[in-house]
Structures are given as structure tokens and as C-alpha cells.
mmCIF file with all atom_site columns, C-alpha atoms in Angstrom:
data_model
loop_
_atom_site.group_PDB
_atom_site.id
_atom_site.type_symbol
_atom_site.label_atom_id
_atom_site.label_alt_id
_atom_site.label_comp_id
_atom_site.label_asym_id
_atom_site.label_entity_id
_atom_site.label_seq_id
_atom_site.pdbx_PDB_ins_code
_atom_site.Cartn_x
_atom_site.Cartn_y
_atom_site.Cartn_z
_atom_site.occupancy
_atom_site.B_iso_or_equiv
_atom_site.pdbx_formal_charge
_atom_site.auth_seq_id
_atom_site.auth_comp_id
_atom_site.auth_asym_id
_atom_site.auth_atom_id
_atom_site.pdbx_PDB_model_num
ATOM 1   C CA . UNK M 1 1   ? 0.000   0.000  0.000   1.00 0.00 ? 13  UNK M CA 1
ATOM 2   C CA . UNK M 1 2   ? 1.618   3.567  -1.039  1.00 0.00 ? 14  UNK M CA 1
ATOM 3   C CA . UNK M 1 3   ? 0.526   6.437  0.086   1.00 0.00 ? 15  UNK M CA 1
ATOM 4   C CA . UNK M 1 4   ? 0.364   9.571  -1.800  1.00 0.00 ? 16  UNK M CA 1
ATOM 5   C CA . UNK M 1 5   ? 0.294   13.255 -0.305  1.00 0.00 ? 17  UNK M CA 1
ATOM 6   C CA . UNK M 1 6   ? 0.037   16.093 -2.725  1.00 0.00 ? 18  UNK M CA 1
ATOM 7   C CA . UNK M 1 7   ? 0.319   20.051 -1.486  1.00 0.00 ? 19  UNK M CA 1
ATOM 8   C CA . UNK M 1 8   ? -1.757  22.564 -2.926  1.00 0.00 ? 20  UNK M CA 1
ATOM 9   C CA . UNK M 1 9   ? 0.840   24.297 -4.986  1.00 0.00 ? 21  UNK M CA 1
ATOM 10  C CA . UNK M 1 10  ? 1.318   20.691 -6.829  1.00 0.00 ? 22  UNK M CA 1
ATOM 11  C CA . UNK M 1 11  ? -2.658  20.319 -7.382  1.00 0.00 ? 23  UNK M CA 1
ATOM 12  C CA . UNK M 1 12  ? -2.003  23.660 -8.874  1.00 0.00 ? 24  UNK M CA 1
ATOM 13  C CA . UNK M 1 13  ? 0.831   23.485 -11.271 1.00 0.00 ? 25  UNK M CA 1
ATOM 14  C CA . UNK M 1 14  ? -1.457  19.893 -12.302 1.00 0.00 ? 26  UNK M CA 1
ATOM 15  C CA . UNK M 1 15  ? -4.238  22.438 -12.982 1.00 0.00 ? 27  UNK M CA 1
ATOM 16  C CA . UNK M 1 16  ? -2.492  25.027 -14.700 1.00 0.00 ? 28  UNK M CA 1
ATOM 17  C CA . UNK M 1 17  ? -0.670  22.776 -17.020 1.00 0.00 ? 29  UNK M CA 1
ATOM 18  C CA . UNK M 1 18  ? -4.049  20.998 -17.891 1.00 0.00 ? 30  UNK M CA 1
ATOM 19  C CA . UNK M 1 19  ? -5.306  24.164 -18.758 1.00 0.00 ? 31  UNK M CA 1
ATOM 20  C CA . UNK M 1 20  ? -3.014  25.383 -21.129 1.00 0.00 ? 32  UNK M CA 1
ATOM 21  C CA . UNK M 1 21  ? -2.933  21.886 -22.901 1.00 0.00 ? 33  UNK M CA 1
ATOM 22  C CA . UNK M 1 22  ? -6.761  22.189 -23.022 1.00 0.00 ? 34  UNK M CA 1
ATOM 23  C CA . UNK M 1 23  ? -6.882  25.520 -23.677 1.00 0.00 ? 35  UNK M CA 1
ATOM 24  C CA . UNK M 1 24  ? -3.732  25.254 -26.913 1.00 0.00 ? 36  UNK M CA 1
ATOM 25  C CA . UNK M 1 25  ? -5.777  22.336 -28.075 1.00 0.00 ? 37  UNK M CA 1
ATOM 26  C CA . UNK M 1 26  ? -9.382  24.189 -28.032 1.00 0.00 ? 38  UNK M CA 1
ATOM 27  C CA . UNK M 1 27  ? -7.504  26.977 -29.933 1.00 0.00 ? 39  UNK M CA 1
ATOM 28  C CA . UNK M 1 28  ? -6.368  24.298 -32.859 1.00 0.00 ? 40  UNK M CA 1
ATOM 29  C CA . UNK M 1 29  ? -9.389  22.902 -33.460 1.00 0.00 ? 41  UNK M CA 1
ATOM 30  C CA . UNK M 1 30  ? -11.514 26.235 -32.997 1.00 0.00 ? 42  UNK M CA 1
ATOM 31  C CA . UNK M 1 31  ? -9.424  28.359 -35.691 1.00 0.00 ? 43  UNK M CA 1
ATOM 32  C CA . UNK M 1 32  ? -9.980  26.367 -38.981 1.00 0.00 ? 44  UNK M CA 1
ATOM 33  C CA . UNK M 1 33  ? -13.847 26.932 -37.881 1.00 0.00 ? 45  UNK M CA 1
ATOM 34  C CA . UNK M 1 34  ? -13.446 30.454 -37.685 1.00 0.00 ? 46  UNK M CA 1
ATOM 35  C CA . UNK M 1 35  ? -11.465 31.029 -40.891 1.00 0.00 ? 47  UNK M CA 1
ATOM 36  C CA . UNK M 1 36  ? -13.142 28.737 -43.105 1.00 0.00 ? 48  UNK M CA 1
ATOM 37  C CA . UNK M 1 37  ? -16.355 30.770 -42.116 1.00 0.00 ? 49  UNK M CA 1
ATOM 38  C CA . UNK M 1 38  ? -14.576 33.974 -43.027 1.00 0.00 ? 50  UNK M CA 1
ATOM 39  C CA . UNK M 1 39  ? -13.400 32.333 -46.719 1.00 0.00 ? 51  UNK M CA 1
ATOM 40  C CA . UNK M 1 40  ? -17.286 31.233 -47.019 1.00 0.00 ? 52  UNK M CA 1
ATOM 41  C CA . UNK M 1 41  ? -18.620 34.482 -46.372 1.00 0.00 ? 53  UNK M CA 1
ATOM 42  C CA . UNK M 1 42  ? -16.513 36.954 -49.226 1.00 0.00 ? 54  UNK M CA 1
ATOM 43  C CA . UNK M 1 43  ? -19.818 39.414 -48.637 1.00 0.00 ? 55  UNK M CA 1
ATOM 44  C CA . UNK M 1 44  ? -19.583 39.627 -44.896 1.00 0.00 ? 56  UNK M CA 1
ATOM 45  C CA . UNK M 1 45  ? -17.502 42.381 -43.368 1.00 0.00 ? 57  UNK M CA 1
ATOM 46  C CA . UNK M 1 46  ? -14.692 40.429 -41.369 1.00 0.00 ? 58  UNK M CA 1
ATOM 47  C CA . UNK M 1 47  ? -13.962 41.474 -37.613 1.00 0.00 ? 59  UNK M CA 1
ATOM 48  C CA . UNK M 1 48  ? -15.071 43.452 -34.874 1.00 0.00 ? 60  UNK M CA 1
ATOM 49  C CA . UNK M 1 49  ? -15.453 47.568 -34.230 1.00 0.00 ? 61  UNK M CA 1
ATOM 50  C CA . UNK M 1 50  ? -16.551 46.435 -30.629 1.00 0.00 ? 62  UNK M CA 1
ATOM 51  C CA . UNK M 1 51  ? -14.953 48.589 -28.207 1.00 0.00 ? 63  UNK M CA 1
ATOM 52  C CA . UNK M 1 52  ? -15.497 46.576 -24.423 1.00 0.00 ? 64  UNK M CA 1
ATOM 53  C CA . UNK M 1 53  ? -14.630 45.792 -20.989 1.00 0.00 ? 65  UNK M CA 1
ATOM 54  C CA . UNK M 1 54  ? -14.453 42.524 -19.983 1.00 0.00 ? 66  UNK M CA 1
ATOM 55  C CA . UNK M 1 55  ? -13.462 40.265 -17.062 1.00 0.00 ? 67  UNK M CA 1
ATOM 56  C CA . UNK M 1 56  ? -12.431 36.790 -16.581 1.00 0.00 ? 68  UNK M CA 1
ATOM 57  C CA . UNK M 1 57  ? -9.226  34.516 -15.516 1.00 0.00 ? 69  UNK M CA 1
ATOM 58  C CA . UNK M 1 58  ? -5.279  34.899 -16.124 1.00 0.00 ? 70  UNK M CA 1
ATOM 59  C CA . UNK M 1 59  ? -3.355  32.499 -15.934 1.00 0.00 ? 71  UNK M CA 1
ATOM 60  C CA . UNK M 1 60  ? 0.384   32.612 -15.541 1.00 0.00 ? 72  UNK M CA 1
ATOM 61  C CA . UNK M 1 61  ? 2.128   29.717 -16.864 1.00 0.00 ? 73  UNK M CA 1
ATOM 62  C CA . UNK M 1 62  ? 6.022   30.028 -16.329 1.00 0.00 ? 74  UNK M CA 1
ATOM 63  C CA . UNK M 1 63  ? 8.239   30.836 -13.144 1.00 0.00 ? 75  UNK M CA 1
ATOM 64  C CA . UNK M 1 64  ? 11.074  32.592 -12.786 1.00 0.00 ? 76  UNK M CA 1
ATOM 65  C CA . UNK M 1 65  ? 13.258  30.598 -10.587 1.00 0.00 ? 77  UNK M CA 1
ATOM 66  C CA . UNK M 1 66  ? 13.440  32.448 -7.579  1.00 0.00 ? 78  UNK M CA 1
ATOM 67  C CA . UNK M 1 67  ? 11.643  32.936 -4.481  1.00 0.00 ? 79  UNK M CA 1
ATOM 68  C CA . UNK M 1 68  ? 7.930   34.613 -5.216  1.00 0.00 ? 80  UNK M CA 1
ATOM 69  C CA . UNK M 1 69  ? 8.436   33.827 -8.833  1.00 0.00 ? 81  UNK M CA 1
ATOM 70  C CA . UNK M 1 70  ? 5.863   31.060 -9.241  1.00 0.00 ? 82  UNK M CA 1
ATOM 71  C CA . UNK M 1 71  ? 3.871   30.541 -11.486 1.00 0.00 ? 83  UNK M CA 1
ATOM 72  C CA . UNK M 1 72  ? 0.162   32.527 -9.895  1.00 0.00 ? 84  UNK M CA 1
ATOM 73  C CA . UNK M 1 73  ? -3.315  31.830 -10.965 1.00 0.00 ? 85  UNK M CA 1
ATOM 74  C CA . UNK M 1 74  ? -6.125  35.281 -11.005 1.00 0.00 ? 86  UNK M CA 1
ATOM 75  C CA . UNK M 1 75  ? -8.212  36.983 -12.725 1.00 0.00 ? 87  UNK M CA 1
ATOM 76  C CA . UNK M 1 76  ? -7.987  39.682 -15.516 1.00 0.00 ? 88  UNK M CA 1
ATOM 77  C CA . UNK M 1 77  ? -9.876  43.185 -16.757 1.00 0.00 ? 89  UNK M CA 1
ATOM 78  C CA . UNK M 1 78  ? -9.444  43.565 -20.118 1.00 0.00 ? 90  UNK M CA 1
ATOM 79  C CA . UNK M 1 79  ? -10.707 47.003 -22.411 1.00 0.00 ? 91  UNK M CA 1
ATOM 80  C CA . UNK M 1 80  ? -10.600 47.704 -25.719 1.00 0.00 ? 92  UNK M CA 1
ATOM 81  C CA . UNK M 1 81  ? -10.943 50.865 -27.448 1.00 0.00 ? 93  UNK M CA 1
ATOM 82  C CA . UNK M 1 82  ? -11.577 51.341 -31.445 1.00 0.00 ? 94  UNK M CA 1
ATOM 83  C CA . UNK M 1 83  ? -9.263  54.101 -32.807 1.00 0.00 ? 95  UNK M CA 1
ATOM 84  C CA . UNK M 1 84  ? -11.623 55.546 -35.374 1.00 0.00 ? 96  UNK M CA 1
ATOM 85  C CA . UNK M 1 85  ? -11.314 53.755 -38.805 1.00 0.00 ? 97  UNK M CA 1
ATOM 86  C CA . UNK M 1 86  ? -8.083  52.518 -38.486 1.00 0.00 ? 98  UNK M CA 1
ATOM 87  C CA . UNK M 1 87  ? -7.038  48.809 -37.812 1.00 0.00 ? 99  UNK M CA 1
ATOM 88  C CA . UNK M 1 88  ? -5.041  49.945 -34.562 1.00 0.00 ? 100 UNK M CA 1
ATOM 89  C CA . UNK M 1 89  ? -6.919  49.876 -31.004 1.00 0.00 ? 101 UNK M CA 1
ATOM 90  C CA . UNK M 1 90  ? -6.021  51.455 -27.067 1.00 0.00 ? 102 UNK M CA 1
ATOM 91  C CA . UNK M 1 91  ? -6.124  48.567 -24.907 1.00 0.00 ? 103 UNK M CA 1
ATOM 92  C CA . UNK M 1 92  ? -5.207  47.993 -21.279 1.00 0.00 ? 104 UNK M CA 1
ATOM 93  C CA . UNK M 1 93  ? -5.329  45.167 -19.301 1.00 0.00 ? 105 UNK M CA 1
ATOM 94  C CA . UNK M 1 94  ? -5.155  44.543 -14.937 1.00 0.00 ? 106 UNK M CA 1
ATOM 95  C CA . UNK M 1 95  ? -4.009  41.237 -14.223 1.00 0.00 ? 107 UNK M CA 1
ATOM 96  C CA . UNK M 1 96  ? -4.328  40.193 -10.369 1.00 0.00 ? 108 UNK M CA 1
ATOM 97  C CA . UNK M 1 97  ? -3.524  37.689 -7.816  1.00 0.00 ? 109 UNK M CA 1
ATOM 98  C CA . UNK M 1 98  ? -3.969  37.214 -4.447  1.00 0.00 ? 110 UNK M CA 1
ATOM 99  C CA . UNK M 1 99  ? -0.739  39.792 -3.778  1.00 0.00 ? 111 UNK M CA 1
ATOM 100 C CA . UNK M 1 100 ? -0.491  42.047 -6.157  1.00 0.00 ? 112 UNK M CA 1
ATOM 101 C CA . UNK M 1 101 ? -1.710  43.603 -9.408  1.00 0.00 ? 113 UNK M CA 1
ATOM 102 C CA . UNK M 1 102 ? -0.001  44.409 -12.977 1.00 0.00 ? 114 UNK M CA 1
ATOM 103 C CA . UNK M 1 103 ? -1.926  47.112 -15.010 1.00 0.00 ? 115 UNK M CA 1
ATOM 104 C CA . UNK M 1 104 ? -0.833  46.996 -18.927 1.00 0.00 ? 116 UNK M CA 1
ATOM 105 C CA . UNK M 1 105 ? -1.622  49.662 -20.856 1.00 0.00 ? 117 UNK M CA 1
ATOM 106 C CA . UNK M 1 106 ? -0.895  48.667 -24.873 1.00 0.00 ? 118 UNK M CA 1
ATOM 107 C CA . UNK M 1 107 ? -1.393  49.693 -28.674 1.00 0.00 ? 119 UNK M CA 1
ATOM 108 C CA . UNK M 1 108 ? -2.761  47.307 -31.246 1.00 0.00 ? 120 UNK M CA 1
ATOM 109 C CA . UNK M 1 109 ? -3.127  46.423 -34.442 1.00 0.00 ? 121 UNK M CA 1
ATOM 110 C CA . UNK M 1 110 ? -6.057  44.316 -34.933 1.00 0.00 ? 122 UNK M CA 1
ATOM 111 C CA . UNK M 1 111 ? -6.782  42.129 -38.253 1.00 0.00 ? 123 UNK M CA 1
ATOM 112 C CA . UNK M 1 112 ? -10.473 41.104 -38.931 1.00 0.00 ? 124 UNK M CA 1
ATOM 113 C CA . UNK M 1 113 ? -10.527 36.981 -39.598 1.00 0.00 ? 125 UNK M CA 1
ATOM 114 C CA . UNK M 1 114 ? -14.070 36.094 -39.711 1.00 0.00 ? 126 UNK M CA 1
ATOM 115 C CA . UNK M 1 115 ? -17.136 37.813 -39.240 1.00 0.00 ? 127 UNK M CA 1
ATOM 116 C CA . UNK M 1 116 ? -17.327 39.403 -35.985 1.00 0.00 ? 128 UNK M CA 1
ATOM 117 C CA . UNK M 1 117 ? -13.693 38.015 -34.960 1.00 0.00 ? 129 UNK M CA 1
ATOM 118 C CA . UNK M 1 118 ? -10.311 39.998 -34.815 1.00 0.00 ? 130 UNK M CA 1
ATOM 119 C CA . UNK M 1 119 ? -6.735  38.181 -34.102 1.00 0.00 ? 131 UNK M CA 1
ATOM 120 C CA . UNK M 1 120 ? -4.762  41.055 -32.376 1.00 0.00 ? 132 UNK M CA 1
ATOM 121 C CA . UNK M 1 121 ? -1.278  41.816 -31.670 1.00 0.00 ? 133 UNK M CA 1
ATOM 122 C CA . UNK M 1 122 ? -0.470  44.072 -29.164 1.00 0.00 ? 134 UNK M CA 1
ATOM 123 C CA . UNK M 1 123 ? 2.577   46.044 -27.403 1.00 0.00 ? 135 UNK M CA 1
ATOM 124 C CA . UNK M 1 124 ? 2.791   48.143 -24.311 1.00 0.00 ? 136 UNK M CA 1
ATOM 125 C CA . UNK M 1 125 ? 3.983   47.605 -20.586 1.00 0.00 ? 137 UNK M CA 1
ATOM 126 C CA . UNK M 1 126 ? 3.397   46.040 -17.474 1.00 0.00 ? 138 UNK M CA 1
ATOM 127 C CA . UNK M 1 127 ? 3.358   48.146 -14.192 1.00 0.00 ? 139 UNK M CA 1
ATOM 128 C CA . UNK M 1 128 ? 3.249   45.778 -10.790 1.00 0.00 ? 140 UNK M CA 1
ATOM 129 C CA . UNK M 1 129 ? 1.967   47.791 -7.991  1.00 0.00 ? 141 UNK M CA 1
ATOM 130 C CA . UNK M 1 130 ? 4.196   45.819 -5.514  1.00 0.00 ? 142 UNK M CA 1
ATOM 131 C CA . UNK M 1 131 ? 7.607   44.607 -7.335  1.00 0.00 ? 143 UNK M CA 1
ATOM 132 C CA . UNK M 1 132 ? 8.804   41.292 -6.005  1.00 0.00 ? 144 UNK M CA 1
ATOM 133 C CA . UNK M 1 133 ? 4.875   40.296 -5.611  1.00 0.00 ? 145 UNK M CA 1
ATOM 134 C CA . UNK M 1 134 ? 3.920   37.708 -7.745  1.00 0.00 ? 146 UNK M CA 1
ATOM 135 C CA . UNK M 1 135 ? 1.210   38.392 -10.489 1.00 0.00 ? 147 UNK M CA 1
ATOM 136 C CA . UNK M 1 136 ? 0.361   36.195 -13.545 1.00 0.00 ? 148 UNK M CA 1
ATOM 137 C CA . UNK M 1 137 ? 2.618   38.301 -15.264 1.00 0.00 ? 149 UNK M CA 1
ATOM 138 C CA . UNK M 1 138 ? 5.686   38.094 -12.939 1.00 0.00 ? 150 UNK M CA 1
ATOM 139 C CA . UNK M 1 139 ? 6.729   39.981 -10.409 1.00 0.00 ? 151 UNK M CA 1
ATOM 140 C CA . UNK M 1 140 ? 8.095   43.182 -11.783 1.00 0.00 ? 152 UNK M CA 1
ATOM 141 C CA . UNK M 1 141 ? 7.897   46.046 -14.424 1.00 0.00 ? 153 UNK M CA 1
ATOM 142 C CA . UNK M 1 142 ? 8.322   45.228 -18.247 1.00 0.00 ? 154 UNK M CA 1
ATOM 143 C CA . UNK M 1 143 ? 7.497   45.273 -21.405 1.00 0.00 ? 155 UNK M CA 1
ATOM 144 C CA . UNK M 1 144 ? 4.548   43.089 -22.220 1.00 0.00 ? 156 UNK M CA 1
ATOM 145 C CA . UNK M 1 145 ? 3.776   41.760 -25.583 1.00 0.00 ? 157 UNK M CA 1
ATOM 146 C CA . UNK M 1 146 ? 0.028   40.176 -26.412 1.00 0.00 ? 158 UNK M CA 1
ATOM 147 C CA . UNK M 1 147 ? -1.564  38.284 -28.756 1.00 0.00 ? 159 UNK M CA 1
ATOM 148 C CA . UNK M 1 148 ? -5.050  37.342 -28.823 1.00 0.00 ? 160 UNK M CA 1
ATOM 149 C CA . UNK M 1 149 ? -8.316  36.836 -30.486 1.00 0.00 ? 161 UNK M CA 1
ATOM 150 C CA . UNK M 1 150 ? -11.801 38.307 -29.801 1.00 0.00 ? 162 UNK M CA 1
ATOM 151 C CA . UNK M 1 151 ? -15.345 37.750 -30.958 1.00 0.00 ? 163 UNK M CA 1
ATOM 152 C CA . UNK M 1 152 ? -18.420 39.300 -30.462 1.00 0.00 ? 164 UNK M CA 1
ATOM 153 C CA . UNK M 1 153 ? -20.972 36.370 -30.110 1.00 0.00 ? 165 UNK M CA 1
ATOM 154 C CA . UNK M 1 154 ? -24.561 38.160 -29.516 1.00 0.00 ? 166 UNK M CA 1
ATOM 155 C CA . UNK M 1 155 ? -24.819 42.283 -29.586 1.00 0.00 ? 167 UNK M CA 1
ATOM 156 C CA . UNK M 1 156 ? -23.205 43.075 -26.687 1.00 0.00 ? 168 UNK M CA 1
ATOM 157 C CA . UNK M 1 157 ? -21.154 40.018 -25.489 1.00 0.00 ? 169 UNK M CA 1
ATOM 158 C CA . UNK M 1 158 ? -18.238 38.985 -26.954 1.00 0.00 ? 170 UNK M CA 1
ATOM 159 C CA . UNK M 1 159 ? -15.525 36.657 -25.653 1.00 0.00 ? 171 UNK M CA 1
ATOM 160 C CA . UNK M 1 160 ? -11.886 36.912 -25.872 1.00 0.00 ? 172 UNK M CA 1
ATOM 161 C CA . UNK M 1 161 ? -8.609  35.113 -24.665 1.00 0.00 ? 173 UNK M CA 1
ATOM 162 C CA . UNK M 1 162 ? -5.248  36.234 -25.086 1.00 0.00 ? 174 UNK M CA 1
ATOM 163 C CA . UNK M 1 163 ? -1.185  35.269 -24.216 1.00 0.00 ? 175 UNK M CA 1
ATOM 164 C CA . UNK M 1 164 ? 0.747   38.182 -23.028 1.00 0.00 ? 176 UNK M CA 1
ATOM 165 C CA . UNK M 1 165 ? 4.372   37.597 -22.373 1.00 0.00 ? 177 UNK M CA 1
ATOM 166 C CA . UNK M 1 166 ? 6.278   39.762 -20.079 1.00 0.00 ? 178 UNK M CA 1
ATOM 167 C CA . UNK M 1 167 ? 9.617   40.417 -21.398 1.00 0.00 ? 179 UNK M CA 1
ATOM 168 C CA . UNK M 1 168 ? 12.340  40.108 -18.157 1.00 0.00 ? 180 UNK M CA 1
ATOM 169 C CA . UNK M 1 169 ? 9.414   39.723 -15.865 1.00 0.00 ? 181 UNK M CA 1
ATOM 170 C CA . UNK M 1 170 ? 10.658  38.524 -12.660 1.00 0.00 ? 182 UNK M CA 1
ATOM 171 C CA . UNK M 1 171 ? 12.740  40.113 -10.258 1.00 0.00 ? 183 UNK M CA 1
ATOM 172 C CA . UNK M 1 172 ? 16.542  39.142 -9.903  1.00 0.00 ? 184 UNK M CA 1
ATOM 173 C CA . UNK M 1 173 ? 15.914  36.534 -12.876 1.00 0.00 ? 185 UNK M CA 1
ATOM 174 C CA . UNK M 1 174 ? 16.477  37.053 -16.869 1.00 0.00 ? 186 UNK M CA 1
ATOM 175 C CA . UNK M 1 175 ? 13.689  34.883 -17.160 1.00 0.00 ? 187 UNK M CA 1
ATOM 176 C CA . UNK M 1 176 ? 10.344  36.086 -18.859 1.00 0.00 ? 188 UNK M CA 1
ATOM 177 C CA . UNK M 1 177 ? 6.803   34.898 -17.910 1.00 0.00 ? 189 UNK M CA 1
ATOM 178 C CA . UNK M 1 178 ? 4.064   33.912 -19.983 1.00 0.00 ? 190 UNK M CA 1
ATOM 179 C CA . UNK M 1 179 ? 0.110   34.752 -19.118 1.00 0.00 ? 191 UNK M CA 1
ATOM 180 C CA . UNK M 1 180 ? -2.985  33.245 -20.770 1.00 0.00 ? 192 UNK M CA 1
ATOM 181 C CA . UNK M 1 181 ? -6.199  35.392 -20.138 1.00 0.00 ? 193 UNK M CA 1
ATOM 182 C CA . UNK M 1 182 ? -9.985  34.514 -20.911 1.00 0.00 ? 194 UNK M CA 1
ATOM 183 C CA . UNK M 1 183 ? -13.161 36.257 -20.316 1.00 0.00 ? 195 UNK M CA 1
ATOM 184 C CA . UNK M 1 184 ? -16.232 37.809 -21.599 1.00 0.00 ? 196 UNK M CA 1
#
């Protein structure tokens, strides 16, 4: 008879890693769906003009080695803002955990792939209110790099999920961290 004990923070990093797989996977299979219906309808006007605030989880994914680096589970804000006509949007994002808080503010440009659906890559940085705190996005200041997709599904909901990678993220590390985001 064996006996096995598991802490919390294992359970976790179990959890976590089972939800990127899932979440990579869902992604795969979901996208051919999405641009095949763009490439069936040539008439339809591809993307979204949907400025929003949403909320939902973030997830970071990576550690950075040292003490207060791991890898944190939370939850996200997310707003987007339309610039006019142009394919380029004002976004910001607040990732939080049960320390601390990292508030991105970024530029994108935003390409239309189906109807009602944008992929998005974004730039800008991330601000942690308490450096050396962990957040899904490490635990300091950086510059934060995101890319994502977002769809409106009815008038007035629309669900998006994004990666965001924190460029030299964690504090006395050289490592960068990795975030996943979802929400609605």
C-alpha cells in the first residue's frame, strides 16, 4: 500500500498545465472553424469595431526561478478601445492575484478573420503595484507583448482570450513569464 500526499501548490501546477494543454488544443481545433467561415462568407464584413470591458481569468504559466516567482493563478480586466477607422486599437489590461496587481496599458493592431472576430497583436507595458509580488505576469515592471483573439458572439457580449508575455518579468531573474487570459 503507497501512500500519496500532494500540497496545494502541486494540485495547482497539475491544474495550470491541464489548462493550457486544453486551452492550446481548443484553440487548434476552434481556428480552422473560424477562418473557413470567413473564406465562405466573401460578402460579410470580417472582424469586430466592438470597443469593451471585460473580465475573466489569467493564468500565468512560467516561473522565474526564484523565491515569489511562481507561477500565480487570477483573474484579468481587459478594455478595448476602437481608434476611429483605423485597424489599430487602445487597450489595457489589470491582471491580479492574491498579492499584487499588474496594469498593462498597450497599442494594437487588430486584423479582422471572420465575421465578428479579430486576431490582435499588441505592445505596451506592465506596471506591478508591488515589485517582487507575484502576479500572472511576474513579479516586476516590463514590457509586455500580447496576442489574442476576440469575438463578439450576440450584440453586446463577446468573448476573448489572449497570451501576453512579459519580457524580463521577474525580479533578480532574466527569465520572462508567460500569461494566458480569458473572459467575456
Amino acid at each position: 500500500f503507497k501512500c500519496n500526499t500532494y500540497k496545494f501548490g502541486d494540485i495547482m501546477k497539475r491544474f495550470i498545465k491541464s489548462f493550457v494543454t486544453i486551452s492550446a488544443l481548443s484553440s487548434l481545433v476552434i481556428a480552422p472553424i473560424f477562418l473557413s467561415a470567413g473564406q465562405a462568407s466573401a460578402e460579410t464584413k470580417n472582424g469586430t469595431d466592438a470597443s469593451y470591458v471585460g473580465a475573466g481569468v489569467g493564468v500565468g504559466v512560467t516561473n522565474g526561478g526564484q523565491t515569489g516567482d511562481a507561477a500565480t493563478f487570477g483573474g484579468n480586466l481587459t478594455g478595448r478601445l476602437k481608434l476611429g477607422d483605423t485597424p489599430f486599437s487602445a487597450r489595457a489590461h489589470v491582471l491580479w492575484s492574491d498579492q499584487t496587481t499588474a496594469i498593462i496599458p498597450q497599442v494594437s493592431a487588430d486584423v479582422g478573420i471572420a465575421k465578428n472576430t479579430n486576431a490582435y497583436l499588441g505592445l505596451g507595458y506592465s506596471f506591478v503595484e508591488a515589485n517582487g509580488k507575484p502576479t500572472p505576469l511576474g513579479n516586476k515592471d516590463g514590457v509586455a507583448v500580447t496576442a489574442g483573439v476576440e469575438s463578439e458572439v450576440t450584440k453586446n457580449f463577446l468573448l476573448y482570450s489572449n497570451a501576453t508575455l512579459g519580457i524580463d518579468a521577474y525580479k533578480n531573474s532574466p527569465a520572462s513569464a508567460l500569461s494566458i487570459q480569458s473572459g467575456i
